[in-house]
Tab-separated table of C-alpha atoms in Angstrom:
chain	number	residue	atom	x	y	z
A	1	MET	CA	0.010	-0.129	-0.034
A	2	SER	CA	1.347	3.191	-1.020
A	3	GLN	CA	0.407	6.763	-1.424
A	4	ALA	CA	1.444	9.213	-3.857
A	5	ASN	CA	4.010	12.155	-2.427
A	6	GLU	CA	2.160	14.885	-0.789
A	7	THR	CA	3.588	17.635	-2.469
A	8	THR	CA	1.680	20.075	-4.681
A	9	THR	CA	3.295	18.778	-8.032
A	10	SER	CA	2.420	14.829	-6.987
A	11	VAL	CA	-0.988	13.730	-8.845
A	12	VAL	CA	-2.729	10.478	-8.073
A	13	THR	CA	-2.635	7.792	-10.404
A	14	GLU	CA	-4.201	5.081	-8.606
A	15	PHE	CA	-5.883	4.297	-5.625
A	16	PHE	CA	-6.012	1.419	-3.198
A	17	ILE	CA	-9.332	-0.086	-1.605
A	18	MET	CA	-8.823	-0.746	1.989
A	19	GLY	CA	-11.930	-2.569	2.399
A	20	PHE	CA	-13.050	-2.845	6.166
A	21	PRO	CA	-11.262	-0.706	8.088
A	22	GLY	CA	-10.249	-2.606	11.010
A	23	LEU	CA	-9.802	-5.793	9.842
A	24	LEU	CA	-7.084	-7.876	10.750
A	25	PRO	CA	-4.894	-9.778	8.442
A	26	LYS	CA	-6.096	-13.035	9.753
A	27	TYR	CA	-9.685	-12.819	8.610
A	28	TYR	CA	-8.528	-11.783	5.229
A	29	SER	CA	-8.672	-14.963	3.541
A	30	LEU	CA	-12.117	-15.824	5.447
A	31	MET	CA	-13.713	-12.460	4.336
A	32	ALA	CA	-12.555	-12.926	0.601
A	33	ALA	CA	-14.299	-16.285	0.960
A	34	LEU	CA	-17.468	-14.979	2.018
A	35	LEU	CA	-17.898	-12.401	-0.573
A	36	LEU	CA	-16.628	-14.990	-3.388
A	37	CYS	CA	-19.475	-16.946	-2.194
A	38	ILE	CA	-22.159	-13.932	-2.294
A	39	TYR	CA	-20.824	-12.954	-5.825
A	40	ILE	CA	-21.283	-16.968	-7.164
A	41	ALA	CA	-24.817	-17.342	-5.237
A	42	VAL	CA	-25.848	-13.562	-6.826
A	43	ILE	CA	-24.669	-14.739	-10.209
A	44	THR	CA	-26.257	-18.088	-10.006
A	45	GLY	CA	-29.561	-17.300	-8.507
A	46	ASN	CA	-30.053	-14.502	-11.020
A	47	SER	CA	-29.161	-16.188	-13.731
A	48	LEU	CA	-31.371	-18.775	-13.151
A	49	ILE	CA	-34.131	-16.099	-13.502
A	50	VAL	CA	-32.690	-15.096	-16.790
A	51	ILE	CA	-32.858	-19.103	-17.859
A	52	LEU	CA	-36.457	-19.138	-16.726
A	53	PHE	CA	-37.376	-16.303	-18.599
A	54	VAL	CA	-35.786	-17.094	-21.727
A	55	THR	CA	-36.739	-21.006	-21.662
A	56	GLU	CA	-40.546	-20.567	-20.206
A	57	ARG	CA	-42.893	-18.731	-22.604
A	58	SER	CA	-45.501	-18.597	-19.760
A	59	LEU	CA	-43.423	-15.989	-18.176
A	60	TYR	CA	-43.629	-13.593	-21.102
A	61	LYS	CA	-45.563	-11.151	-18.791
A	62	PRO	CA	-44.496	-7.196	-17.714
A	63	MET	CA	-43.937	-8.433	-13.789
A	64	TYR	CA	-41.463	-11.058	-15.317
A	65	ILE	CA	-39.993	-8.091	-17.686
A	66	ILE	CA	-39.412	-6.346	-14.252
A	67	MET	CA	-37.836	-9.304	-12.638
A	68	LEU	CA	-35.356	-9.914	-15.674
A	69	SER	CA	-34.188	-6.336	-15.512
A	70	LEU	CA	-33.521	-6.124	-11.885
A	71	SER	CA	-31.659	-9.420	-12.212
A	72	PHE	CA	-29.648	-8.233	-14.694
A	73	SER	CA	-28.702	-5.227	-12.708
A	74	ASP	CA	-28.294	-7.037	-9.706
A	75	ILE	CA	-25.417	-9.149	-11.693
A	76	GLY	CA	-24.195	-5.919	-13.112
A	77	PHE	CA	-23.621	-4.472	-9.931
A	78	CYS	CA	-22.003	-7.066	-8.091
A	79	THR	CA	-19.948	-8.072	-10.986
A	80	VAL	CA	-18.660	-4.198	-11.102
A	81	ALA	CA	-18.064	-4.144	-6.885
A	82	LEU	CA	-17.102	-7.493	-5.696
A	83	PRO	CA	-13.848	-8.606	-7.925
A	84	LYS	CA	-11.504	-6.039	-6.671
A	85	VAL	CA	-12.133	-6.073	-3.119
A	86	ILE	CA	-12.279	-10.101	-3.132
A	87	SER	CA	-8.641	-9.201	-5.222
A	88	ARG	CA	-7.611	-6.979	-1.893
A	89	TYR	CA	-8.299	-9.565	0.381
A	90	TRP	CA	-6.909	-12.771	-1.535
A	91	PHE	CA	-3.910	-11.309	-2.992
A	92	ASN	CA	-3.716	-7.613	-0.819
A	93	ASP	CA	-3.949	-6.197	-4.778
A	94	GLY	CA	-6.306	-3.417	-3.770
A	95	TYR	CA	-4.774	-1.096	-6.376
A	96	ILE	CA	-7.014	0.331	-9.077
A	97	PRO	CA	-6.202	3.333	-11.555
A	98	PHE	CA	-7.546	6.360	-11.451
A	99	TYR	CA	-9.896	6.145	-14.287
A	100	VAL	CA	-11.045	2.825	-13.453
A	101	CYS	CA	-12.241	4.153	-10.239
A	102	LEU	CA	-13.976	6.728	-11.518
A	103	PHE	CA	-15.366	3.926	-14.104
A	104	GLN	CA	-16.359	1.835	-10.953
A	105	ARG	CA	-17.725	4.610	-9.113
A	106	GLN	CA	-19.686	5.523	-12.218
A	107	LEU	CA	-20.883	2.037	-12.453
A	108	ILE	CA	-21.718	1.590	-8.698
A	109	HIS	CA	-24.105	4.542	-8.675
A	110	TYR	CA	-25.801	3.957	-11.938
A	111	PHE	CA	-26.707	0.665	-10.803
A	112	GLY	CA	-28.132	2.093	-7.708
A	113	THR	CA	-30.131	4.501	-9.659
A	114	LEU	CA	-31.192	1.827	-12.120
A	115	ASN	CA	-32.674	-0.021	-9.133
A	116	SER	CA	-34.771	2.978	-7.959
A	117	LEU	CA	-36.210	3.070	-11.253
A	118	ILE	CA	-36.975	-0.454	-11.594
A	119	MET	CA	-38.698	-0.395	-7.671
A	120	MET	CA	-40.543	2.507	-9.171
A	121	ILE	CA	-41.887	0.482	-12.495
A	122	MET	CA	-42.688	-2.183	-9.688
A	123	ALA	CA	-44.808	-0.276	-8.133
A	124	LEU	CA	-46.698	1.018	-10.844
A	125	ASP	CA	-47.538	-2.284	-12.494
A	126	ARG	CA	-49.066	-3.559	-9.105
A	127	PHE	CA	-50.682	-0.070	-8.907
A	128	LEU	CA	-52.146	-0.864	-12.373
A	129	ALA	CA	-52.916	-4.597	-11.388
A	130	ILE	CA	-55.031	-3.920	-8.554
A	131	CYS	CA	-56.562	-0.825	-8.837
A	132	TYR	CA	-57.398	-1.156	-12.186
A	133	PRO	CA	-57.521	-4.785	-13.184
A	134	LEU	CA	-59.760	-4.850	-15.973
A	135	ARG	CA	-57.931	-2.068	-17.941
A	136	TYR	CA	-54.379	-3.908	-16.899
A	137	PRO	CA	-54.193	-5.923	-19.958
A	138	VAL	CA	-54.554	-2.442	-22.259
A	139	LEU	CA	-52.538	-0.242	-20.061
A	140	MET	CA	-49.438	-2.535	-19.269
A	141	THR	CA	-48.576	-4.340	-22.069
A	142	ASN	CA	-45.414	-6.183	-22.814
A	143	ARG	CA	-44.251	-3.567	-25.379
A	144	THR	CA	-44.846	-1.083	-22.577
A	145	MET	CA	-43.477	-2.514	-20.092
A	146	ARG	CA	-40.309	-2.627	-22.425
A	147	LEU	CA	-40.164	0.869	-23.058
A	148	LEU	CA	-40.259	1.761	-19.658
A	149	ILE	CA	-37.550	-0.570	-18.523
A	150	GLY	CA	-35.598	0.570	-21.308
A	151	LEU	CA	-36.092	4.492	-20.436
A	152	SER	CA	-34.790	3.246	-17.042
A	153	TRP	CA	-31.768	2.141	-18.333
A	154	VAL	CA	-30.709	4.769	-19.977
A	155	THR	CA	-32.168	7.981	-17.764
A	156	ALA	CA	-30.329	6.138	-14.912
A	157	MET	CA	-26.881	7.331	-16.461
A	158	ILE	CA	-27.611	10.942	-15.972
A	159	ALA	CA	-27.551	11.388	-12.196
A	160	PRO	CA	-24.053	9.475	-11.779
A	161	THR	CA	-22.900	11.554	-14.551
A	162	ILE	CA	-23.532	15.065	-12.758
A	163	SER	CA	-21.613	13.658	-9.945
A	164	SER	CA	-18.894	12.317	-11.583
A	165	MET	CA	-18.321	15.589	-13.560
A	166	GLN	CA	-17.954	17.212	-10.172
A	167	THR	CA	-15.414	14.819	-8.941
A	168	VAL	CA	-13.270	14.886	-11.914
A	169	GLN	CA	-12.249	18.450	-11.687
A	170	LEU	CA	-11.126	17.854	-8.406
A	171	PRO	CA	-7.174	17.840	-7.628
A	172	PHE	CA	-5.917	14.622	-6.128
A	173	CYS	CA	-2.412	15.074	-5.283
A	174	GLY	CA	-2.139	13.301	-1.436
A	175	PRO	CA	-3.313	10.427	-0.047
A	176	ASN	CA	-4.737	7.556	-2.084
A	177	MET	CA	-6.336	5.106	0.553
A	178	ILE	CA	-9.815	4.387	-0.153
A	179	ALA	CA	-11.706	3.421	2.829
A	180	HIS	CA	-14.378	1.741	1.355
A	181	CYS	CA	-14.802	-1.546	-0.740
A	182	PHE	CA	-15.040	-0.197	-3.646
A	183	CYS	CA	-14.935	3.374	-5.384
A	184	ASP	CA	-17.839	5.923	-4.344
A	185	SER	CA	-18.719	9.757	-4.540
A	186	LEU	CA	-17.996	10.160	-0.710
A	187	SER	CA	-14.596	7.955	-0.496
A	188	MET	CA	-13.271	9.814	-3.670
A	189	ASN	CA	-14.439	13.173	-2.505
A	190	GLN	CA	-12.648	12.952	0.570
A	191	LEU	CA	-8.908	12.511	-0.975
A	192	ALA	CA	-9.237	15.738	-2.880
A	193	CYS	CA	-6.815	18.594	-2.451
A	194	ALA	CA	-9.568	20.669	-2.480
A	195	ASP	CA	-12.624	21.947	-0.418
A	196	VAL	CA	-15.319	19.687	-1.415
A	197	SER	CA	-18.223	20.794	0.472
A	198	ARG	CA	-19.899	21.816	-2.656
A	199	GLN	CA	-19.347	18.284	-4.235
A	200	ASN	CA	-20.385	16.872	-1.261
A	201	LEU	CA	-23.614	18.993	-1.014
A	202	ILE	CA	-24.287	18.232	-4.812
A	203	SER	CA	-23.517	14.218	-4.460
A	204	TYR	CA	-26.018	14.204	-1.770
A	205	GLY	CA	-28.897	16.111	-3.223
A	206	VAL	CA	-28.418	14.000	-6.383
A	207	ALA	CA	-28.803	11.110	-3.794
A	208	MET	CA	-31.484	11.977	-2.160
A	209	PHE	CA	-33.503	13.138	-5.314
A	210	VAL	CA	-32.857	9.593	-6.768
A	211	LEU	CA	-34.256	7.826	-3.637
A	212	LEU	CA	-37.018	10.036	-2.590
A	213	VAL	CA	-38.851	10.595	-6.261
A	214	PRO	CA	-38.973	7.030	-6.737
A	215	LEU	CA	-39.480	6.039	-2.903
A	216	SER	CA	-42.494	8.915	-3.114
A	217	PHE	CA	-44.228	7.174	-6.219
A	218	ILE	CA	-44.161	4.018	-4.601
A	219	ILE	CA	-45.776	5.161	-1.380
A	220	PHE	CA	-48.577	6.430	-3.476
A	221	SER	CA	-48.829	3.387	-5.357
A	222	TYR	CA	-48.983	0.834	-2.261
A	223	GLY	CA	-51.000	3.343	-0.367
A	224	SER	CA	-53.480	3.555	-3.431
A	225	ILE	CA	-53.531	-0.369	-3.559
A	226	LEU	CA	-54.014	-0.747	0.463
A	227	LEU	CA	-57.203	1.217	-0.201
A	228	SER	CA	-58.525	-0.804	-2.987
A	229	VAL	CA	-57.733	-3.938	-0.986
A	230	LEU	CA	-59.521	-2.944	1.630
A	231	ARG	CA	-62.477	-2.331	-0.515
A	232	ILE	CA	-62.409	-5.992	-1.656
A	233	ALA	CA	-65.522	-7.910	-0.011
A	234	ASN	CA	-64.203	-11.132	0.258
A	235	ALA	CA	-61.197	-12.361	2.512
A	236	HIS	CA	-60.091	-14.389	-0.266
A	237	GLY	CA	-59.615	-11.827	-2.575
A	238	ARG	CA	-57.887	-9.575	-0.138
A	239	MET	CA	-55.427	-12.166	1.039
A	240	LYS	CA	-54.698	-12.686	-2.803
A	241	ALA	CA	-53.864	-8.907	-3.518
A	242	PHE	CA	-51.685	-8.604	-0.173
A	243	SER	CA	-49.873	-11.667	-1.409
A	244	THR	CA	-49.187	-10.432	-4.583
A	245	CYS	CA	-47.471	-7.250	-3.337
A	246	ALA	CA	-45.755	-9.105	-0.391
A	247	THR	CA	-42.883	-10.230	-2.593
A	248	GLN	CA	-41.954	-6.868	-3.706
A	249	LEU	CA	-42.579	-4.983	-0.377
A	250	THR	CA	-40.467	-7.308	1.000
A	251	ILE	CA	-37.655	-6.161	-1.563
A	252	ILE	CA	-38.402	-2.567	-1.694
A	253	THR	CA	-38.044	-2.629	2.316
A	254	ILE	CA	-34.785	-4.053	1.752
A	255	TYR	CA	-33.276	-1.890	-0.602
A	256	TYR	CA	-34.722	1.654	0.519
A	257	VAL	CA	-34.611	1.391	4.983
A	258	PRO	CA	-30.832	0.807	5.000
A	259	ARG	CA	-29.973	3.370	2.478
A	260	PHE	CA	-31.853	5.779	4.173
A	261	VAL	CA	-30.129	4.875	8.039
A	262	VAL	CA	-26.678	5.744	6.034
A	263	TYR	CA	-27.462	8.918	4.201
A	264	THR	CA	-29.259	10.193	7.086
A	265	SER	CA	-27.222	9.336	10.104
A	266	SER	CA	-24.618	12.070	9.864
A	267	ASN	CA	-27.369	14.687	9.764
A	268	ILE	CA	-29.816	13.473	12.960
A	269	PRO	CA	-28.239	14.244	16.279
A	270	ASN	CA	-27.218	10.993	18.195
A	271	THR	CA	-26.961	8.643	15.120
A	272	GLN	CA	-23.429	9.081	14.078
A	273	MET	CA	-22.080	5.902	12.828
A	274	ASN	CA	-18.365	5.106	12.862
A	275	ASN	CA	-17.001	4.472	9.102
A	276	SER	CA	-16.707	0.658	9.784
A	277	HIS	CA	-20.188	0.704	10.441
A	278	LYS	CA	-21.421	2.299	7.915
A	279	ILE	CA	-19.470	0.474	5.044
A	280	ALA	CA	-20.934	-2.680	6.818
A	281	LEU	CA	-24.354	-1.296	6.534
A	282	VAL	CA	-23.539	-0.178	2.872
A	283	MET	CA	-22.142	-3.808	2.335
A	284	PHE	CA	-25.359	-5.383	3.596
A	285	TYR	CA	-28.058	-3.107	1.721
A	286	SER	CA	-25.724	-3.370	-1.566
A	287	LEU	CA	-25.326	-7.089	-1.657
A	288	LEU	CA	-28.453	-8.415	0.822
A	289	PRO	CA	-30.896	-7.630	-2.302
A	290	PRO	CA	-29.119	-9.264	-4.885
A	291	LEU	CA	-28.642	-12.430	-3.218
A	292	VAL	CA	-32.149	-12.864	-2.194
A	293	ASN	CA	-34.228	-11.555	-4.684
A	294	PRO	CA	-34.275	-14.830	-6.690
A	295	PHE	CA	-35.066	-17.094	-3.834
A	296	ILE	CA	-38.012	-14.370	-2.762
A	297	TYR	CA	-39.454	-15.051	-6.372
A	298	CYS	CA	-39.017	-18.861	-6.478
A	299	ILE	CA	-40.736	-19.420	-3.179
A	300	ARG	CA	-43.807	-16.301	-3.785
A	301	ILE	CA	-44.278	-16.315	-7.329
A	302	LYS	CA	-46.871	-18.966	-8.263
A	303	GLU	CA	-46.098	-19.316	-12.069
A	304	ILE	CA	-42.060	-19.943	-10.619
A	305	ARG	CA	-43.039	-22.687	-8.147
A	306	GLN	CA	-45.355	-24.159	-10.664
A	307	PHE	CA	-42.533	-24.330	-13.079
A	308	PHE	CA	-40.184	-26.093	-10.789
A	309	HIS	CA	-42.587	-28.389	-9.842
A	310	LYS	CA	-42.855	-29.463	-13.530
A	311	TRP	CA	-39.337	-29.964	-14.269
A	312	GLN	CA	-38.950	-32.078	-10.861
A	313	VAL	CA	-42.019	-34.217	-12.396
A	314	GLN	CA	-39.765	-34.355	-15.484
A	315	SER	CA	-36.814	-35.286	-13.883
A	316	LYS	CA	-38.361	-38.063	-12.226
A	317	ARG	CA	-40.034	-39.357	-15.138
A	318	MET	CA	-36.716	-38.869	-17.237
A	319	SER	CA	-35.289	-41.041	-14.177
A	320	LEU	CA	-37.818	-43.862	-14.121
A	321	LYS	CA	-37.053	-44.421	-17.979
A	322	VAL	CA	-33.709	-44.512	-17.578
A	323	ASN	CA	-33.990	-47.086	-14.795
A	324	ARG	CA	-36.436	-49.278	-16.736
A	325	LEU	CA	-33.969	-49.175	-19.687
A	326	ASN	CA	-31.085	-50.315	-17.817
A	327	ILE	CA	-33.551	-53.026	-16.547
A	328	SER	CA	-34.422	-54.342	-19.663
A	329	LYS	CA	-30.749	-54.931	-20.880
């Protein structure tokens, strides 16, 4: 781990990803193995959703287009964030060139923004399905959903670009140790050899906008859904509607609540968190949703359970046929 010379003429050309501050070296291999297992689980689980969508024609519906997009976003985020920190703990190779770090930061915030937009579209889909069930097939077609998802993938780049343009103009001439598991706005701005209060304010404002605008729409959508569900006369219909929303509400809660704790902790008295706790919480809300999303979907969604049941029955039939052929021989 080296630092650029702390002179006014020196320029930082690379950073070093420190990971979790205070983690003892004897636990480095264990941390690397844990992160690698999480990465493999994320790739496997979300790839399964992609394979299901490609192979099963019955899943060509708006809700599953959202799931497919969320799976791609989760795979993208973990692929950008985890390999370098795994390398840092396994091989003590945490060095990352300046512009690669800037690019990683751009993609980290891009996928975070994209997930917020996908959650908003998810809430819109359930709002139309439950509040306007008769008009839903007309209002939310596969083509409409593809357009909404495509628009979210494009517009999600705007907010990170605004923040990155602020950082790229800053001088970096001193320490190059990033006290985080990946490059992000705050960690990079802290290393700049200049007053970054304006940049931090812009980054904070952009982050709050990205979180609060989709969240406001999500709250409105699920509030309207709740009112509509309470008007349903029979208990079975209410339970079915609540069950439909339970999966998405679980994912949204996991995604949003820890983020607000991190973003607001520095502004609420008596809730200051040290850097280690903040990094741990960031990693928690960054990695838990990609890890659990596929399993929540597989357990909660009827069509996916039916697919696995059908696949299991077909596998048993194939095994019986092979056993019969072996016996006949």
